[in-house]
Structure formats: C-alpha cells, structure tokens
Short mmCIF file of N, CA and C in Angstrom, two decimals:
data_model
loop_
_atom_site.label_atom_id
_atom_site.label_comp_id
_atom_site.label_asym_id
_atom_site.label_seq_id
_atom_site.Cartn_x
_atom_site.Cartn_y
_atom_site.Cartn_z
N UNK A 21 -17.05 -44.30 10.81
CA UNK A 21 -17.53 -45.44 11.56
C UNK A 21 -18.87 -45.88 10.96
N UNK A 22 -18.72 -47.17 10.87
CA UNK A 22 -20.22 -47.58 10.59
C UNK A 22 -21.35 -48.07 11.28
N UNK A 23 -22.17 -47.98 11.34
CA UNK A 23 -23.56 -48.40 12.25
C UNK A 23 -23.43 -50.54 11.76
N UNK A 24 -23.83 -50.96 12.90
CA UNK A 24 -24.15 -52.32 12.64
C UNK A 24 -25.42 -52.79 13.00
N UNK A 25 -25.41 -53.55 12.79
CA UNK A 25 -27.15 -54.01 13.44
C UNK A 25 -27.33 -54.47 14.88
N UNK A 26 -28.09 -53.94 15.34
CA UNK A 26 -27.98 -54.50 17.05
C UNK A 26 -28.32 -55.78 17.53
N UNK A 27 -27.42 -55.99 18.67
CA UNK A 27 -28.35 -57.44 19.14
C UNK A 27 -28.51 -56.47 20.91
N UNK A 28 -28.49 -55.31 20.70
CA UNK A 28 -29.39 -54.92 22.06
C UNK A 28 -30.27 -54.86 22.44
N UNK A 29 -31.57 -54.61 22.78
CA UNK A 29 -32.25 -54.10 23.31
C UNK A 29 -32.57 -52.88 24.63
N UNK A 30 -33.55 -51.82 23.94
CA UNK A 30 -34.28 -51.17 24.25
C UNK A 30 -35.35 -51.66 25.67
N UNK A 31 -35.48 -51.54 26.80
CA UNK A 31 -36.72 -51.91 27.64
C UNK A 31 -36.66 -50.78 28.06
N UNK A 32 -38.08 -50.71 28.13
CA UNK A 32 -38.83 -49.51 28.78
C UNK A 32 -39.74 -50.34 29.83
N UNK A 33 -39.69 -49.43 31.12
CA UNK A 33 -40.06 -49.88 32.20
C UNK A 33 -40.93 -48.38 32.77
N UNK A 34 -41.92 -48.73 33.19
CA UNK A 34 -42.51 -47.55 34.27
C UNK A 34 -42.97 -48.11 35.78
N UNK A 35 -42.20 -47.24 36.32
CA UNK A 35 -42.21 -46.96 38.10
C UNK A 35 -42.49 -45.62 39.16
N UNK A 36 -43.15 -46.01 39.78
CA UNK A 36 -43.79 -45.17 40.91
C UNK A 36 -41.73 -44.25 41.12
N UNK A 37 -41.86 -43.14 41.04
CA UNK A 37 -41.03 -42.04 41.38
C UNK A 37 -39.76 -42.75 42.63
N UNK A 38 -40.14 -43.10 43.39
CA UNK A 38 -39.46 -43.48 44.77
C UNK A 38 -38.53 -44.99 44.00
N UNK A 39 -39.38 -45.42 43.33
CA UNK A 39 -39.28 -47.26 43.47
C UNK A 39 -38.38 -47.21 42.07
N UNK A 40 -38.11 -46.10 40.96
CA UNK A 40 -37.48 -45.82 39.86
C UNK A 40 -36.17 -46.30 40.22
N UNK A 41 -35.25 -45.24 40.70
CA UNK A 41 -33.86 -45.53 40.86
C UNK A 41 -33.20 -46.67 41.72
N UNK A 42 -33.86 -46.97 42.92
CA UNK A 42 -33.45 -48.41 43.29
C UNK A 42 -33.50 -49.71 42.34
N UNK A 43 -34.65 -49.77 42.06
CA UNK A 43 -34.65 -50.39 40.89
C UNK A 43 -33.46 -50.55 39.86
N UNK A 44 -33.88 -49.52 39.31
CA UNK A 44 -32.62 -49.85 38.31
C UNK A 44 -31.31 -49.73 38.70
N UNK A 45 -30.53 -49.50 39.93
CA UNK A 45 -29.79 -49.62 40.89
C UNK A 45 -29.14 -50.85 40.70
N UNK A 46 -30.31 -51.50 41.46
CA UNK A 46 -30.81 -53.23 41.78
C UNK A 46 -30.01 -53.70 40.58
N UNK A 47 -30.40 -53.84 38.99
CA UNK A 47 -30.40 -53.88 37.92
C UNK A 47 -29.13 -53.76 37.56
N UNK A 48 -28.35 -52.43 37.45
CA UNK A 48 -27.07 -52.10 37.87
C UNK A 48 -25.99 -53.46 38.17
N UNK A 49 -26.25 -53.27 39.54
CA UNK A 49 -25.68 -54.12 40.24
C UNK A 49 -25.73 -55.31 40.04
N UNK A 50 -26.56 -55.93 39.61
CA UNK A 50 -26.84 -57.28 39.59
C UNK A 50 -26.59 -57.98 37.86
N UNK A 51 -25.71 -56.70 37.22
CA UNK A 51 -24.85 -56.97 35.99
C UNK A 51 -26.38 -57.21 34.72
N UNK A 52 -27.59 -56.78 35.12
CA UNK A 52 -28.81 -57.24 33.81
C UNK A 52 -28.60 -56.19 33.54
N UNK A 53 -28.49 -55.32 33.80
CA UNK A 53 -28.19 -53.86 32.15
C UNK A 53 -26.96 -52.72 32.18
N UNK A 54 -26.81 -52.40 31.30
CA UNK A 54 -25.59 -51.64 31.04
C UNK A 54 -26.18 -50.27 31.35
N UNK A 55 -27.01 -49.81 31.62
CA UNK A 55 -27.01 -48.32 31.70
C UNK A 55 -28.63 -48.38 32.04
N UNK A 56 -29.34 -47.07 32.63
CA UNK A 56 -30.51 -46.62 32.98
C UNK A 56 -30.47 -45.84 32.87
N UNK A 57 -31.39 -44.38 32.12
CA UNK A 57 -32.44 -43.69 31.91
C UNK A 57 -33.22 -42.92 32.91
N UNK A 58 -33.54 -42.52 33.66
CA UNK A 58 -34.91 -42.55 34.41
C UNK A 58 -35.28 -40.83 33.89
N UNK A 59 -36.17 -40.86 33.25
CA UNK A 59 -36.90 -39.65 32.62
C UNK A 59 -38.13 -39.43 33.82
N UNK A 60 -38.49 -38.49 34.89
CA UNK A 60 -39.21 -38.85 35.87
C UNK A 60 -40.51 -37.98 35.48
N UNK A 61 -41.86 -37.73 36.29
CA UNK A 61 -42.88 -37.02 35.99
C UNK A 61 -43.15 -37.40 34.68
N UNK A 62 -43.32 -38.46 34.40
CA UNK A 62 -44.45 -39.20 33.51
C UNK A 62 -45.60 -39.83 33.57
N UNK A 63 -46.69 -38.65 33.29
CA UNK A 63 -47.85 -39.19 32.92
C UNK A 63 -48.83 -39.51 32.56
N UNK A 64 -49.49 -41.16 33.17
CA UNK A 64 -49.36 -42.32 32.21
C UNK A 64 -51.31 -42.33 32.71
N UNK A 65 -51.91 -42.59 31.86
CA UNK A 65 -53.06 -43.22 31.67
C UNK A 65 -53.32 -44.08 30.90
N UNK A 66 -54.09 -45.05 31.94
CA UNK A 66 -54.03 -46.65 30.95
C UNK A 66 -55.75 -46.79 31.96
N UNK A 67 -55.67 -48.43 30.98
CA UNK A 67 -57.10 -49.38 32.07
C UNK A 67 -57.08 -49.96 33.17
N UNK A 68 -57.30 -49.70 34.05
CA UNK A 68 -57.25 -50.81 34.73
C UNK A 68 -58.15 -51.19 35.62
N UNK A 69 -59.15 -52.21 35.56
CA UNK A 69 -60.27 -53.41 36.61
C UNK A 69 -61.00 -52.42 36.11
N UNK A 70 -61.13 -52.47 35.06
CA UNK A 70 -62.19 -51.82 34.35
C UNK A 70 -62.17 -50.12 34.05
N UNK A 71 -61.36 -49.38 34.50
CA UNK A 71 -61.70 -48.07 34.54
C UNK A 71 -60.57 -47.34 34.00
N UNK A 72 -60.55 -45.88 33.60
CA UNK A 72 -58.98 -45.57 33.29
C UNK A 72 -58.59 -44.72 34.13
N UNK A 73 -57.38 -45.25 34.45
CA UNK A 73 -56.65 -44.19 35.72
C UNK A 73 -55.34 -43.56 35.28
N UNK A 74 -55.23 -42.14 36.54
CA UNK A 74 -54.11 -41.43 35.38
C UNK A 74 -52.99 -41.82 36.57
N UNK A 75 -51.82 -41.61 36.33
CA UNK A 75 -50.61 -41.95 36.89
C UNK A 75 -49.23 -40.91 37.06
N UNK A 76 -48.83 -40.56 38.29
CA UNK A 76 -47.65 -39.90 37.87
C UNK A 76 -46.32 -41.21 38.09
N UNK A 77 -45.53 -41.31 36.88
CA UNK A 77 -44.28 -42.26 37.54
C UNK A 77 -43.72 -41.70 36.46
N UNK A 78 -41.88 -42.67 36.88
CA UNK A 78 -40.69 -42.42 36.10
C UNK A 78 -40.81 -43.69 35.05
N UNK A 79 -40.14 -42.94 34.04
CA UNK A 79 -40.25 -43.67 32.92
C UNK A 79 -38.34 -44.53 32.95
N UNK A 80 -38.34 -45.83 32.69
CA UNK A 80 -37.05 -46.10 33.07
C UNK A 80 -36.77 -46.97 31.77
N UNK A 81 -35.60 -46.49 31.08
CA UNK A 81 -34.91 -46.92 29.67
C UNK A 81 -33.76 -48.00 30.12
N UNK A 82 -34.08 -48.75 29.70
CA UNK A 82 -32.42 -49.47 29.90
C UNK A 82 -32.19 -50.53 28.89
N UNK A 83 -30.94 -50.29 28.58
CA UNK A 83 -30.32 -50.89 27.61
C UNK A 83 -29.53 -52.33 28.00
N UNK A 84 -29.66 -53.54 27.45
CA UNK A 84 -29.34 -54.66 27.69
C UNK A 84 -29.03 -55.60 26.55
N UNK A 85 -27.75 -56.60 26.81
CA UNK A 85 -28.20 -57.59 25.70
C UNK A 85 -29.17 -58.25 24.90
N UNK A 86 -29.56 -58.77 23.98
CA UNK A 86 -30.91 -59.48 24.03
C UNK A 86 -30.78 -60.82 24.63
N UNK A 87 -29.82 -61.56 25.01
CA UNK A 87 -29.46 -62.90 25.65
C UNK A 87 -30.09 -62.82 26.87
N UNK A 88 -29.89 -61.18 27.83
CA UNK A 88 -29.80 -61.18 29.22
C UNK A 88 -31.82 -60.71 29.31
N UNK A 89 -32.57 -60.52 28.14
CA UNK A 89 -33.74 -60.11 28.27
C UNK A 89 -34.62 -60.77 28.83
N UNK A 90 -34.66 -62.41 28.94
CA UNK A 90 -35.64 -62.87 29.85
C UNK A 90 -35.09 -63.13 31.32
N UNK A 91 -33.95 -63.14 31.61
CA UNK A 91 -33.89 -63.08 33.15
C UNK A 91 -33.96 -61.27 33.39
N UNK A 92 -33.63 -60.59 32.92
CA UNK A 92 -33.90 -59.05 33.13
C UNK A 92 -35.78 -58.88 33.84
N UNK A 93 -36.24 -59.60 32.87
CA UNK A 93 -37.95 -59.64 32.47
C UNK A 93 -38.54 -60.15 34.34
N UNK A 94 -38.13 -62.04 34.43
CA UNK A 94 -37.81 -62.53 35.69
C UNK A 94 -37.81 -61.72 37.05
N UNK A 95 -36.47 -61.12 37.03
CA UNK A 95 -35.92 -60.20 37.97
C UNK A 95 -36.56 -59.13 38.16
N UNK A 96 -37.19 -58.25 37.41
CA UNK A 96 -37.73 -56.95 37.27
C UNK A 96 -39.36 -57.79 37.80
N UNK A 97 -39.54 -58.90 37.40
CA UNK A 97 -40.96 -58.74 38.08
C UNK A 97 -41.20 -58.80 39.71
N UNK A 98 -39.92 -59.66 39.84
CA UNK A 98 -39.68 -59.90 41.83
C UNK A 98 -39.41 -58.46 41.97
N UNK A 99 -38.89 -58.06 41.87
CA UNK A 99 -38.83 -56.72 42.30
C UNK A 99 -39.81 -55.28 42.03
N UNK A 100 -40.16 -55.19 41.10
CA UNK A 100 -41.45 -53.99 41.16
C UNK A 100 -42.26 -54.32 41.61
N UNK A 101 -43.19 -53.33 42.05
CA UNK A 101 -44.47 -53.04 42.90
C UNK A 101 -45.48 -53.64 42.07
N UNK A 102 -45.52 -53.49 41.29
CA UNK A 102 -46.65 -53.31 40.28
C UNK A 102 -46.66 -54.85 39.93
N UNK A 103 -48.65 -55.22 40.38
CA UNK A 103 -48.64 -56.88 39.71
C UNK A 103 -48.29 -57.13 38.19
N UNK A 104 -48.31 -56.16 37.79
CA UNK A 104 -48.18 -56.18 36.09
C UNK A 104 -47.30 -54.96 35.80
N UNK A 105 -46.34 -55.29 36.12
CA UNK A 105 -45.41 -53.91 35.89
C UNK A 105 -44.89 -54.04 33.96
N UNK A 106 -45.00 -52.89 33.28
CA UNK A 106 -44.67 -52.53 31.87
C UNK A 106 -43.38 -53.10 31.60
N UNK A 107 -43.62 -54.08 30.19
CA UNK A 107 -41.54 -54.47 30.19
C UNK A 107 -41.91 -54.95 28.62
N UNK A 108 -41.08 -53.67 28.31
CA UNK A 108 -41.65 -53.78 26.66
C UNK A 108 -39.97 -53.80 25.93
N UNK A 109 -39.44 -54.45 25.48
CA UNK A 109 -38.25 -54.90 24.89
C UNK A 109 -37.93 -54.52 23.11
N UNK A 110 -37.93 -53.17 22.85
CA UNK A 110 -37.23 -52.82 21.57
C UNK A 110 -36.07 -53.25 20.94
N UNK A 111 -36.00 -53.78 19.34
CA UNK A 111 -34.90 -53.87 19.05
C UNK A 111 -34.23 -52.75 18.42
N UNK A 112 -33.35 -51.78 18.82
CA UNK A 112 -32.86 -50.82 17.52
C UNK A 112 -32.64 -51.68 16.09
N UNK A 113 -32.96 -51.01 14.98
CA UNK A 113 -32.27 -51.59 13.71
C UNK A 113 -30.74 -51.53 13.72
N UNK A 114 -30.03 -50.66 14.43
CA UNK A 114 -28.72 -50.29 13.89
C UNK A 114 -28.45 -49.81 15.44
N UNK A 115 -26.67 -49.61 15.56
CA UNK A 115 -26.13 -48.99 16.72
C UNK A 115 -24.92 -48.78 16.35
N UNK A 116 -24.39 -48.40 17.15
CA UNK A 116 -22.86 -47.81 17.40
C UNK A 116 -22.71 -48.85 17.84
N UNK A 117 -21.20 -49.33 17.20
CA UNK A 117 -20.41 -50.93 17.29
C UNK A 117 -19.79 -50.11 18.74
N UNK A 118 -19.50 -49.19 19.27
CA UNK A 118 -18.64 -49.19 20.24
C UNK A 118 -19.33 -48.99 21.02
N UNK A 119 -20.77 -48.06 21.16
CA UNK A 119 -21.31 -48.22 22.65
C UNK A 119 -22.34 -49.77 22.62
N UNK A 120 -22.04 -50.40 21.53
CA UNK A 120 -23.03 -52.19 21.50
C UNK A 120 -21.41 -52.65 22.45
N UNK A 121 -20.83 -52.22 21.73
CA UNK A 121 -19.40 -53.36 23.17
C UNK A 121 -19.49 -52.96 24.09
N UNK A 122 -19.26 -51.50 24.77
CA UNK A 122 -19.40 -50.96 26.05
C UNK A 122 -20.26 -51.73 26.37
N UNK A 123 -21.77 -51.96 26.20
CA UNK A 123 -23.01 -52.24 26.76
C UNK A 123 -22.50 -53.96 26.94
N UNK A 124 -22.44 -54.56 26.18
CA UNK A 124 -21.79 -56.29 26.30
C UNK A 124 -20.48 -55.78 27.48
N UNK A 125 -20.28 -55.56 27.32
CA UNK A 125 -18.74 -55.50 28.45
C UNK A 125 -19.35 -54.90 29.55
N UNK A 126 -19.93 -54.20 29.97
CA UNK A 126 -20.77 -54.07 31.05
C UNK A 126 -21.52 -54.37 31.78
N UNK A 127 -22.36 -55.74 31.28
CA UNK A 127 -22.86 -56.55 32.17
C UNK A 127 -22.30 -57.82 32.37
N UNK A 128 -21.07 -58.05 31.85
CA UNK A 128 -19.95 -59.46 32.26
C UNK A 128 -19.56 -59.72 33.86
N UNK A 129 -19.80 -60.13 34.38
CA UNK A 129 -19.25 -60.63 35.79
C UNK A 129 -17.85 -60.41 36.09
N UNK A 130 -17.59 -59.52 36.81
CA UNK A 130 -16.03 -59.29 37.22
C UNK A 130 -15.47 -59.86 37.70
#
C-alpha cells in the first residue's frame, strides 16, 4: 500500500478535564470530525493578562477534513469555555489512503 498525501488535518485542542469528552462528543455528533483523541492530565503553562499560569487539562486530537476546518474552528469556539480556546490545525505530509476515506466517509450526513 502506498501513503498519499493528505487533505486531512490534524487539530489539537486543549480542555479543562470535565469539558474534554462532551466536547468532542458534541463534535462527533455533529459530523465535524471523524475521530477524537483525548490524552488527559496535561500540563500546560502558557501567558496569560500578563503572568504565566500552569494548567491541568485534556489534550484533544481530532482528525478532520481540511474543507470541514473552518466551521470545526466556528463551532468549537461556541462551545468551549475558554475565551481563547487552542485550535491549531496540522497538515500530515502523507496518510493511509484507507483511514483518509474512513475519515471523509465519516463525517458525511446520513
């Protein structure tokens, strides 16, 4: 089998422990990504209003078309807690042609 080049994307998302799996639930359901991740007890120190604070949250992977990435972006902001919640959009160079279809066939409207 050969690797092809992706038109998926990678988003990485971080969420407060509780607010992780609904979320991407939400997400799920609402056909913006083919699959979630949640790697939990991550943590995160960053800036913020001037100061640096440390953080425990879940780290949340999800894999999506790149077509479906700005309403994903949209949607994920009505819904997280966070005024500035993390939504960082990777492209792989390469993937598996069969889990790139699974992932397209998985967020199609039934």
């Amino acid at each position: 089998m050969k690797l092809k080049k992706s038109t998926l994307r990678v988003i990485l998302v971080t969420a407060p422990a509780k607010e992780a799996e609904p979320l991407a639930r939400t997400l799920l359901e609402e056909r913006l990504i083919a699959c979630a991740n949640l790697i939990p007890k991550v943590t995160s120190l960053y800036w913020w209003e001037g100061k640096i604070e440390r953080g425990a949250e879940t780290l949340i992977v999800m894999k999506t078309p790149r077509a479906l990435t700005r309403k994903l972006f949209a949607r994920l902001k009505k819904l997280h807690s966070y005024s500035v919640p993390e939504f960082l959009a990777l492209a792989p160079l390469e993937s598996n042609p069969d889990y790139e279809s699974w992932a397209i066939q998985s967020v199609r409207k039934k």
